[in-house]
Amino acid sequence: MAKGPTRPRKPAAAPPPAVPEPFAGWFAARGWAPRPHQLAVLARAQAGRSSLLIAPTGGGKTLAGFLPSLIEIAALGASPVRPHALHTLYVSPLKALAADVERNLLGPAREMDLAARIESRTGDTPPAKRQRQRARPPDVLLTTPEQLALLIASEHADAYFADLRAVIIDEAHALAPTKRGDLLALALARLRTFAPTHRRIGLSATVADPLALGRWLDPHTDSADLIVTGAPGAAPVIDVLASDARIPWSGHTGRHAIAEVYAAIQAARLSLVFVNTRAQAEMTFQELWRINDANLPIGLHHGSLDVEQRRKVETAMARGVLRAVVCTSTLDLGIDWGDVDLVIQMGAPKGSSRLVQRIGRANHRLDEPSRALLVPTNRFEVLECRAAQEAVREGALDGGEPRIGGLDCLAQHVMGVACSAPFDADALYAEIAATDPYKDLSRRQFDRVLDLVATGGYALRAYDRYRRIVQDPKTGRWRARNAQVAQQHRMNVGAIVEATMLNVRLGMGPRPRPGSPLGAPGGALRLGKKLGQIEEYFIEGLTPGDTFLFAGEILRFEALRETDVIATRAVDAEAPKIPSYNGGKFPLSTFLASRVRAMLDDPAAWRRLPAQVREWFKMQRLRSALPKPDHLLVETFPRAGKHYLVCYPFDGRLAHQTLGMLLTRRLERLRKKPMGFVASEYAMAVWGLEPMGDVDLAALFDQDMLGDDLDAWLAESALMKRTFRTCAVISGLIERKSPRAEKTGRQVTFSADLIYDVLRAHEPDHVLLEAAFADAGEGFLDIKRLGALLARVQGRITHMDLPRISPFAVPIMLEVGREPIYGEAQDAILAEATEDLVADAMRA
């Protein structure tokens, strides 16, 4: 009997690598052993292979990333006898995370007496230290994407990175789908040119699409071959606060639950109280201290605070002297605060991946469950918190789709390469097209970007200031036009474009008398301690004597001196204003939105909701209808002499705002005399002077609104100018900083608006207009999501023409005309409006 073909045997797995001394002894002294995923990354690194490590919080990802490098550096010998050469580059999305990892590396390095030079380099690093690091590189440099872009734009960057052996990208999932991720992908491609054999290690705990992230990390390696997965840790324990207080219909302060949050802080060792905006952080911090009868040490941490204050809070946390820290996303990535045993999320987390990331800050140990308490700040957020809780329990993560690289980021990178050394356009195009964000970049698009950097484009080429790179007629290579242009570029690298910030400083000395100038005798204030930075537009709305919350204190605005806001403490103020910060809000993820819609349609799921929310649902079903998952509920009703159209897509504020803008245009054509609209994460309302119950809703919500209506609106919208301004700054067409001065927000706006008008008139296909339109569609307008919404509800619109407001319309109606104020005045105004609306909505 003939034998069939033999199946080839799968080669036996290689034994895990042996961990050499002193590392093996260091593990043993603590009763530890390297975890399998740490050994797997080590074996791959020793074979020169890259890795994407996906492991839960507390699984030792950071150690896994650095262990191969530390072993190699230890084998090089004592540092005094070997030359300075950069071995490992670590890139973090947060300055605080880079500083934390530096602390956590230096400890074991000292304990093992390793001859390793380990240093961090961020925007907070003193200039003298950064210059020394350029001249004498450490073995391990911990930095941010912006500092890496600066290093790549420096002279002799090729020599600086020539000895690079490893690049570690921490929290890779947080960087990849952003413009910072575009710049980092381009920088990694440049590093591949400088050091072709370096390996890459990506670290992440929350990845919705590992293959896509792998392609971003190392497009030269098959993504499936990159992935190393750690064993799952203990399942987190997540509770949603069932407040004894009446849950607000609208708003995001959470003031109704502050006493219960304070009780949870008292019962824990150390709590992180996460909020979604810096304004909410200031308010929550004040509210907790208002009822802090036990005088618990509670800190505040957000990105606008002065670096010294942030470092004090971080140090106090590490020493275990704080009981709670109110914080924003500045502390939600990877930072290891081992004594944190409770994470409190004020307001809905807006995404399951973000919630998992924040929960991971509690009990940074793999075998112990993290504990979290979600605190809904309004009734719809109860649903969102429950949806997030269930998603995490099921291990379901959300995440954005892979980005198409921004052309403004590409222009910045091209300029940075030219600042470092002359480049060949063909070679640079090949290098850029090998990255994942720019894999579909055509040569024509690249040449248009090159022309933007070289001339500013057709409409601007007559102006010498836009000639930033020039081509050598002999070699054909491109270089920076002169040293001044190169210096200007280095001062403006990065993809984070915030509104112009002013320094907030305490005034020292006697306050000026009312009506007297700041420098009047007996009333002069000297510049004192810097508390942080605040957005220029907020200060422009204040007059001397106004009070506001900042850095955990109530301050009185005294005067503005150049770029310094002079303020004094005002303990007795009754209604301080809360600074708002552009771009501070997270959108509701598509993933959670679909779960919220499904929960509304499932009465069995209501049993887990508070009684007052269940009663709200029942009254909505009685008075109108409940939104169905794949349908759009539209209500029309009169109130107070106006007529309203309210719909409930549950697709996030950005998509709803765009929908409102486009619907008002259509209603205007229908002679319904629309007066305005308002959008929330869950609903959108338009009001006008004519009844809207007779409108053909199928035509009103037709997908063709994303055609001519959108184009016409964008042509006259201030939004496109604002988006263009951001693209112009990132690309370098407009510089915010120069060796002589920094432009004010007004100056940047004036310059950008002028250029925008010129390009719209004379070069409407300019590359930056194209970039701005793409950004507006993806970010500010969320056009892709709006398009999916309109497609989903075609032929599935439920119209309820009502005699009065419905229960579900109360929250969005409370948003109409609201101005953010703080304190009891806000509660009184909101309570009065709520009482009136609720009485009408819940009336049988």
Tab-separated table of N, CA and C in Angstrom, residues 29-120:
chain	number	residue	atom	x	y	z
A	29	ALA	N	15.648	38.221	43.049
A	29	ALA	CA	15.658	38.893	44.355
A	29	ALA	C	14.272	39.416	44.728
A	30	ARG	N	13.433	39.627	43.749
A	30	ARG	CA	12.087	40.120	44.020
A	30	ARG	C	11.040	39.020	43.949
A	31	GLY	N	11.492	37.798	43.765
A	31	GLY	CA	10.552	36.693	43.646
A	31	GLY	C	9.783	36.708	42.338
A	32	TRP	N	10.359	37.337	41.338
A	32	TRP	CA	9.706	37.446	40.039
A	32	TRP	C	10.375	36.530	39.029
A	33	ALA	N	9.692	36.326	37.948
A	33	ALA	CA	10.260	35.647	36.786
A	33	ALA	C	9.747	36.373	35.551
A	34	PRO	N	10.562	36.503	34.512
A	34	PRO	CA	10.082	37.168	33.296
A	34	PRO	C	8.826	36.480	32.760
A	35	ARG	N	7.887	37.266	32.328
A	35	ARG	CA	6.658	36.710	31.770
A	35	ARG	C	6.909	36.208	30.345
A	36	PRO	N	6.092	35.282	29.870
A	36	PRO	CA	6.313	34.729	28.522
A	36	PRO	C	6.375	35.795	27.435
A	37	HIS	N	5.522	36.811	27.505
A	37	HIS	CA	5.548	37.818	26.437
A	37	HIS	C	6.809	38.676	26.530
A	38	GLN	N	7.366	38.856	27.721
A	38	GLN	CA	8.627	39.591	27.833
A	38	GLN	C	9.764	38.797	27.204
A	39	LEU	N	9.772	37.497	27.439
A	39	LEU	CA	10.797	36.644	26.838
A	39	LEU	C	10.617	36.555	25.326
A	40	ALA	N	9.374	36.569	24.863
A	40	ALA	CA	9.131	36.508	23.423
A	40	ALA	C	9.668	37.749	22.728
A	41	VAL	N	9.425	38.922	23.319
A	41	VAL	CA	9.947	40.162	22.737
A	41	VAL	C	11.472	40.155	22.773
A	42	LEU	N	12.059	39.639	23.866
A	42	LEU	CA	13.514	39.560	23.966
A	42	LEU	C	14.089	38.668	22.873
A	43	ALA	N	13.473	37.508	22.665
A	43	ALA	CA	13.977	36.581	21.641
A	43	ALA	C	13.882	37.215	20.254
A	44	ARG	N	12.798	37.892	19.983
A	44	ARG	CA	12.632	38.533	18.674
A	44	ARG	C	13.652	39.659	18.494
A	45	ALA	N	13.887	40.420	19.562
A	45	ALA	CA	14.862	41.505	19.473
A	45	ALA	C	16.262	40.958	19.226
A	46	GLN	N	16.606	39.866	19.898
A	46	GLN	CA	17.928	39.273	19.695
A	46	GLN	C	18.102	38.744	18.273
A	47	ALA	N	16.974	38.440	17.622
A	47	ALA	CA	17.021	38.003	16.234
A	47	ALA	C	16.863	39.168	15.259
A	48	GLY	N	16.815	40.391	15.794
A	48	GLY	CA	16.699	41.571	14.956
A	48	GLY	C	15.301	41.834	14.440
A	49	ARG	N	14.282	41.269	15.094
A	49	ARG	CA	12.898	41.396	14.625
A	49	ARG	C	12.136	42.417	15.471
A	50	SER	N	11.231	43.113	14.827
A	50	SER	CA	10.374	44.082	15.516
A	50	SER	C	9.175	43.381	16.145
A	51	SER	N	8.491	44.079	17.061
A	51	SER	CA	7.347	43.494	17.763
A	51	SER	C	6.307	44.560	18.052
A	52	LEU	N	5.054	44.139	18.030
A	52	LEU	CA	3.963	44.934	18.562
A	52	LEU	C	3.413	44.155	19.743
A	53	LEU	N	3.718	44.603	20.952
A	53	LEU	CA	3.299	43.905	22.165
A	53	LEU	C	1.970	44.463	22.648
A	54	ILE	N	0.979	43.599	22.711
A	54	ILE	CA	-0.346	43.969	23.221
A	54	ILE	C	-0.559	43.170	24.501
A	55	ALA	N	-0.534	43.860	25.615
A	55	ALA	CA	-0.650	43.193	26.912
A	55	ALA	C	-1.408	44.112	27.857
A	56	PRO	N	-2.125	43.535	28.814
A	56	PRO	CA	-2.924	44.355	29.721
A	56	PRO	C	-2.060	45.200	30.644
A	57	THR	N	-2.673	46.222	31.204
A	57	THR	CA	-1.993	47.059	32.183
A	57	THR	C	-1.481	46.194	33.334
A	58	GLY	N	-0.248	46.464	33.768
A	58	GLY	CA	0.355	45.670	34.832
A	58	GLY	C	1.084	44.446	34.324
A	59	GLY	N	1.073	44.242	33.007
A	59	GLY	CA	1.728	43.061	32.438
A	59	GLY	C	3.200	43.237	32.153
A	60	GLY	N	3.763	44.404	32.482
A	60	GLY	CA	5.202	44.600	32.275
A	60	GLY	C	5.571	44.931	30.854
A	61	LYS	N	4.733	45.720	30.160
A	61	LYS	CA	5.039	46.090	28.774
A	61	LYS	C	6.305	46.937	28.692
A	62	THR	N	6.422	47.905	29.595
A	62	THR	CA	7.587	48.789	29.539
A	62	THR	C	8.879	48.005	29.723
A	63	LEU	N	8.898	47.094	30.684
A	63	LEU	CA	10.083	46.269	30.897
A	63	LEU	C	10.357	45.403	29.678
A	64	ALA	N	9.294	44.863	29.072
A	64	ALA	CA	9.481	44.049	27.869
A	64	ALA	C	10.126	44.859	26.756
A	65	GLY	N	9.731	46.117	26.622
A	65	GLY	CA	10.305	46.942	25.575
A	65	GLY	C	11.759	47.284	25.813
A	66	PHE	N	12.122	47.531	27.083
A	66	PHE	CA	13.484	47.992	27.382
A	66	PHE	C	14.460	46.865	27.701
A	67	LEU	N	13.978	45.704	28.085
A	67	LEU	CA	14.887	44.640	28.514
A	67	LEU	C	15.931	44.290	27.451
A	68	PRO	N	15.548	44.102	26.166
A	68	PRO	CA	16.586	43.807	25.170
A	68	PRO	C	17.646	44.898	25.075
A	69	SER	N	17.209	46.149	25.150
A	69	SER	CA	18.173	47.256	25.050
A	69	SER	C	19.100	47.300	26.247
A	70	LEU	N	18.557	47.139	27.452
A	70	LEU	CA	19.396	47.196	28.652
A	70	LEU	C	20.414	46.065	28.660
A	71	ILE	N	20.018	44.882	28.214
A	71	ILE	CA	20.961	43.758	28.146
A	71	ILE	C	22.089	44.082	27.173
A	72	GLU	N	21.736	44.651	26.007
A	72	GLU	CA	22.766	44.995	25.012
A	72	GLU	C	23.681	46.101	25.531
A	73	ILE	N	23.111	47.107	26.184
A	73	ILE	CA	23.935	48.208	26.698
A	73	ILE	C	24.850	47.717	27.801
A	74	ALA	N	24.333	46.838	28.676
A	74	ALA	CA	25.166	46.304	29.753
A	74	ALA	C	26.363	45.548	29.198
A	75	ALA	N	26.186	44.913	28.050
A	75	ALA	CA	27.283	44.138	27.450
A	75	ALA	C	28.345	45.022	26.810
A	76	LEU	N	28.037	46.307	26.640
A	76	LEU	CA	29.005	47.209	26.004
A	76	LEU	C	30.126	47.632	26.928
A	77	GLY	N	29.895	47.498	28.244
A	77	GLY	CA	30.944	47.873	29.184
A	77	GLY	C	30.647	49.170	29.884
A	78	ALA	N	31.559	49.591	30.749
A	78	ALA	CA	31.376	50.778	31.581
A	78	ALA	C	31.272	52.024	30.714
A	79	SER	N	30.365	52.922	31.089
A	79	SER	CA	30.105	54.105	30.277
A	79	SER	C	31.296	55.040	30.133
A	80	PRO	N	32.157	55.235	31.153
A	80	PRO	CA	33.238	56.217	30.956
A	80	PRO	C	34.216	55.843	29.849
A	81	VAL	N	34.290	54.566	29.491
A	81	VAL	CA	35.311	54.159	28.522
A	81	VAL	C	34.734	53.925	27.139
A	82	ARG	N	33.468	54.193	26.925
A	82	ARG	CA	32.898	53.996	25.599
A	82	ARG	C	32.312	55.313	25.091
A	83	PRO	N	32.267	55.468	23.788
A	83	PRO	CA	31.803	56.739	23.228
A	83	PRO	C	30.305	56.920	23.436
A	84	HIS	N	29.890	58.170	23.360
A	84	HIS	CA	28.468	58.474	23.451
A	84	HIS	C	27.814	58.146	22.111
A	85	ALA	N	26.799	57.295	22.149
A	85	ALA	CA	26.054	56.933	20.948
A	85	ALA	C	24.646	56.542	21.367
A	86	LEU	N	23.676	57.026	20.638
A	86	LEU	CA	22.282	56.727	20.957
A	86	LEU	C	21.968	55.288	20.564
A	87	HIS	N	21.609	54.477	21.541
A	87	HIS	CA	21.278	53.074	21.298
A	87	HIS	C	19.770	52.890	21.137
A	88	THR	N	18.987	53.460	22.065
A	88	THR	CA	17.543	53.233	22.083
A	88	THR	C	16.801	54.552	22.197
A	89	LEU	N	15.801	54.695	21.356
A	89	LEU	CA	14.938	55.871	21.371
A	89	LEU	C	13.547	55.424	21.815
A	90	TYR	N	13.039	56.056	22.862
A	90	TYR	CA	11.702	55.775	23.375
A	90	TYR	C	10.823	56.980	23.096
A	91	VAL	N	9.657	56.756	22.488
A	91	VAL	CA	8.753	57.856	22.134
A	91	VAL	C	7.433	57.651	22.865
A	92	SER	N	7.013	58.686	23.577
A	92	SER	CA	5.776	58.653	24.362
A	92	SER	C	4.858	59.776	23.903
A	93	PRO	N	3.541	59.567	23.949
A	93	PRO	CA	2.640	60.664	23.586
A	93	PRO	C	2.545	61.755	24.633
A	94	LEU	N	3.007	61.477	25.861
A	94	LEU	CA	2.878	62.441	26.951
A	94	LEU	C	4.235	62.732	27.577
A	95	LYS	N	4.456	64.006	27.910
A	95	LYS	CA	5.679	64.367	28.630
A	95	LYS	C	5.719	63.697	29.998
A	96	ALA	N	4.560	63.644	30.668
A	96	ALA	CA	4.506	63.036	32.001
A	96	ALA	C	4.857	61.560	31.938
A	97	LEU	N	4.448	60.890	30.871
A	97	LEU	CA	4.756	59.469	30.738
A	97	LEU	C	6.243	59.256	30.508
A	98	ALA	N	6.868	60.106	29.707
A	98	ALA	CA	8.312	59.993	29.490
A	98	ALA	C	9.064	60.189	30.802
A	99	ALA	N	8.637	61.167	31.608
A	99	ALA	CA	9.287	61.406	32.893
A	99	ALA	C	9.067	60.232	33.839
A	100	ASP	N	7.868	59.644	33.808
A	100	ASP	CA	7.564	58.504	34.679
A	100	ASP	C	8.404	57.290	34.303
A	101	VAL	N	8.522	57.030	33.007
A	101	VAL	CA	9.321	55.887	32.560
A	101	VAL	C	10.791	56.100	32.906
A	102	GLU	N	11.272	57.345	32.816
A	102	GLU	CA	12.650	57.638	33.201
A	102	GLU	C	12.879	57.271	34.665
A	103	ARG	N	11.943	57.663	35.540
A	103	ARG	CA	12.077	57.307	36.959
A	103	ARG	C	12.079	55.795	37.146
A	104	ASN	N	11.181	55.118	36.451
A	104	ASN	CA	11.055	53.670	36.627
A	104	ASN	C	12.223	52.898	36.036
A	105	LEU	N	12.930	53.485	35.083
A	105	LEU	CA	14.126	52.830	34.530
A	105	LEU	C	15.360	53.088	35.378
A	106	LEU	N	15.480	54.307	35.879
A	106	LEU	CA	16.681	54.653	36.636
A	106	LEU	C	16.792	53.829	37.914
A	107	GLY	N	15.650	53.507	38.541
A	107	GLY	CA	15.687	52.710	39.766
A	107	GLY	C	16.330	51.348	39.550
A	108	PRO	N	15.792	50.500	38.656
A	108	PRO	CA	16.423	49.201	38.396
A	108	PRO	C	17.853	49.324	37.871
A	109	ALA	N	18.126	50.367	37.067
A	109	ALA	CA	19.480	50.526	36.547
A	109	ALA	C	20.482	50.740	37.681
A	110	ARG	N	20.087	51.545	38.677
A	110	ARG	CA	20.970	51.746	39.829
A	110	ARG	C	21.097	50.463	40.651
A	111	GLU	N	19.972	49.771	40.839
A	111	GLU	CA	20.004	48.551	41.648
A	111	GLU	C	20.902	47.483	41.025
A	112	MET	N	20.953	47.433	39.700
A	112	MET	CA	21.806	46.440	39.024
A	112	MET	C	23.170	47.010	38.661
A	113	ASP	N	23.397	48.276	39.046
A	113	ASP	CA	24.670	48.932	38.759
A	113	ASP	C	24.980	48.890	37.264
A	114	LEU	N	23.956	49.195	36.459
A	114	LEU	CA	24.140	49.175	35.012
A	114	LEU	C	24.847	50.443	34.550
A	115	ALA	N	25.733	50.284	33.636
A	115	ALA	CA	26.440	51.430	33.067
A	115	ALA	C	25.632	51.976	31.896
A	116	ALA	N	24.440	52.455	32.202
A	116	ALA	CA	23.543	52.943	31.156
A	116	ALA	C	23.202	54.402	31.399
A	117	ARG	N	23.384	55.205	30.375
A	117	ARG	CA	23.004	56.612	30.455
A	117	ARG	C	21.552	56.731	29.973
A	118	ILE	N	20.660	57.106	30.856
A	118	ILE	CA	19.230	57.179	30.546
A	118	ILE	C	18.745	58.594	30.833
A	119	GLU	N	18.203	59.271	29.822
A	119	GLU	CA	17.757	60.644	29.984
A	119	GLU	C	16.467	60.873	29.205
A	120	SER	N	15.690	61.858	29.648
A	120	SER	CA	14.478	62.241	28.931
A	120	SER	C	14.687	63.598	28.272
